[in-house]
């Protein structure tokens, strides 16, 4: 069992060396409000498209 854990730890260490974690620049931090605004900007086109599709679906159901 110890050999399995040792092997897994070695695999993890080698993977982390090959794929270093992405790090933000030092001191870079977004407040939750800023994150929400960015998400709204990113999702805006999708929500507009979804609104159009739901209106089409409602109009088709009412016919």
Short mmCIF file of C-alpha atoms in Angstrom, two decimals:
data_model
loop_
_atom_site.label_atom_id
_atom_site.label_comp_id
_atom_site.label_asym_id
_atom_site.label_seq_id
_atom_site.Cartn_x
_atom_site.Cartn_y
_atom_site.Cartn_z
CA UNK A 1 0.00 0.00 0.00
CA UNK A 2 2.83 2.40 0.82
CA UNK A 3 4.32 1.72 -2.60
CA UNK A 4 1.07 2.72 -4.29
CA UNK A 5 0.94 6.02 -2.38
CA UNK A 6 4.61 6.68 -3.10
CA UNK A 7 3.99 6.05 -6.81
CA UNK A 8 0.94 8.34 -6.83
CA UNK A 9 2.90 11.10 -5.08
CA UNK A 10 5.69 10.78 -7.65
CA UNK A 11 3.16 11.00 -10.47
CA UNK A 12 1.58 14.08 -8.91
CA UNK A 13 4.96 15.75 -8.44
CA UNK A 14 6.05 15.07 -12.02
CA UNK A 15 2.72 16.33 -13.38
CA UNK A 16 2.99 19.54 -11.36
CA UNK A 17 6.50 20.12 -12.70
CA UNK A 18 5.30 19.69 -16.29
CA UNK A 19 2.09 21.70 -15.78
CA UNK A 20 2.73 24.54 -13.34
CA UNK A 21 -0.48 26.01 -11.94
CA UNK A 22 -1.65 29.24 -13.52
CA UNK A 23 -0.96 32.13 -11.21
CA UNK A 24 -2.32 35.62 -11.37
CA UNK A 25 0.14 38.52 -11.20
CA UNK A 26 1.18 39.41 -7.68
CA UNK A 27 -1.35 41.59 -5.93
CA UNK A 28 -4.05 40.98 -8.52
CA UNK A 29 -7.44 40.50 -6.88
CA UNK A 30 -11.02 40.96 -7.99
CA UNK A 31 -13.79 41.71 -5.55
CA UNK A 32 -16.94 39.58 -5.84
CA UNK A 33 -18.76 42.58 -7.34
CA UNK A 34 -16.10 42.93 -10.05
CA UNK A 35 -16.29 39.21 -10.80
CA UNK A 36 -20.07 39.45 -11.14
CA UNK A 37 -19.78 42.37 -13.58
CA UNK A 38 -17.25 40.46 -15.70
CA UNK A 39 -19.50 37.39 -15.74
CA UNK A 40 -22.47 39.54 -16.79
CA UNK A 41 -20.41 40.99 -19.66
CA UNK A 42 -19.34 37.53 -20.79
CA UNK A 43 -22.81 36.00 -20.56
CA UNK A 44 -24.74 38.95 -22.03
CA UNK A 45 -24.83 37.64 -25.64
CA UNK A 46 -25.96 34.22 -24.45
CA UNK A 47 -28.74 35.61 -22.25
CA UNK A 48 -30.01 37.76 -25.15
CA UNK A 49 -30.07 34.74 -27.44
CA UNK A 50 -31.82 32.67 -24.78
CA UNK A 51 -34.43 35.40 -24.35
CA UNK A 52 -35.13 35.41 -28.11
CA UNK A 53 -35.46 31.63 -28.18
CA UNK A 54 -37.83 31.58 -25.21
CA UNK A 55 -40.02 34.28 -26.84
CA UNK A 56 -40.13 32.23 -30.05
CA UNK A 57 -41.07 29.12 -28.11
CA UNK A 58 -43.85 30.97 -26.25
CA UNK A 59 -45.26 32.42 -29.46
CA UNK A 60 -45.25 28.97 -31.08
CA UNK A 61 -47.05 27.46 -28.08
CA UNK A 62 -49.71 30.19 -28.15
CA UNK A 63 -50.57 29.49 -31.80
#
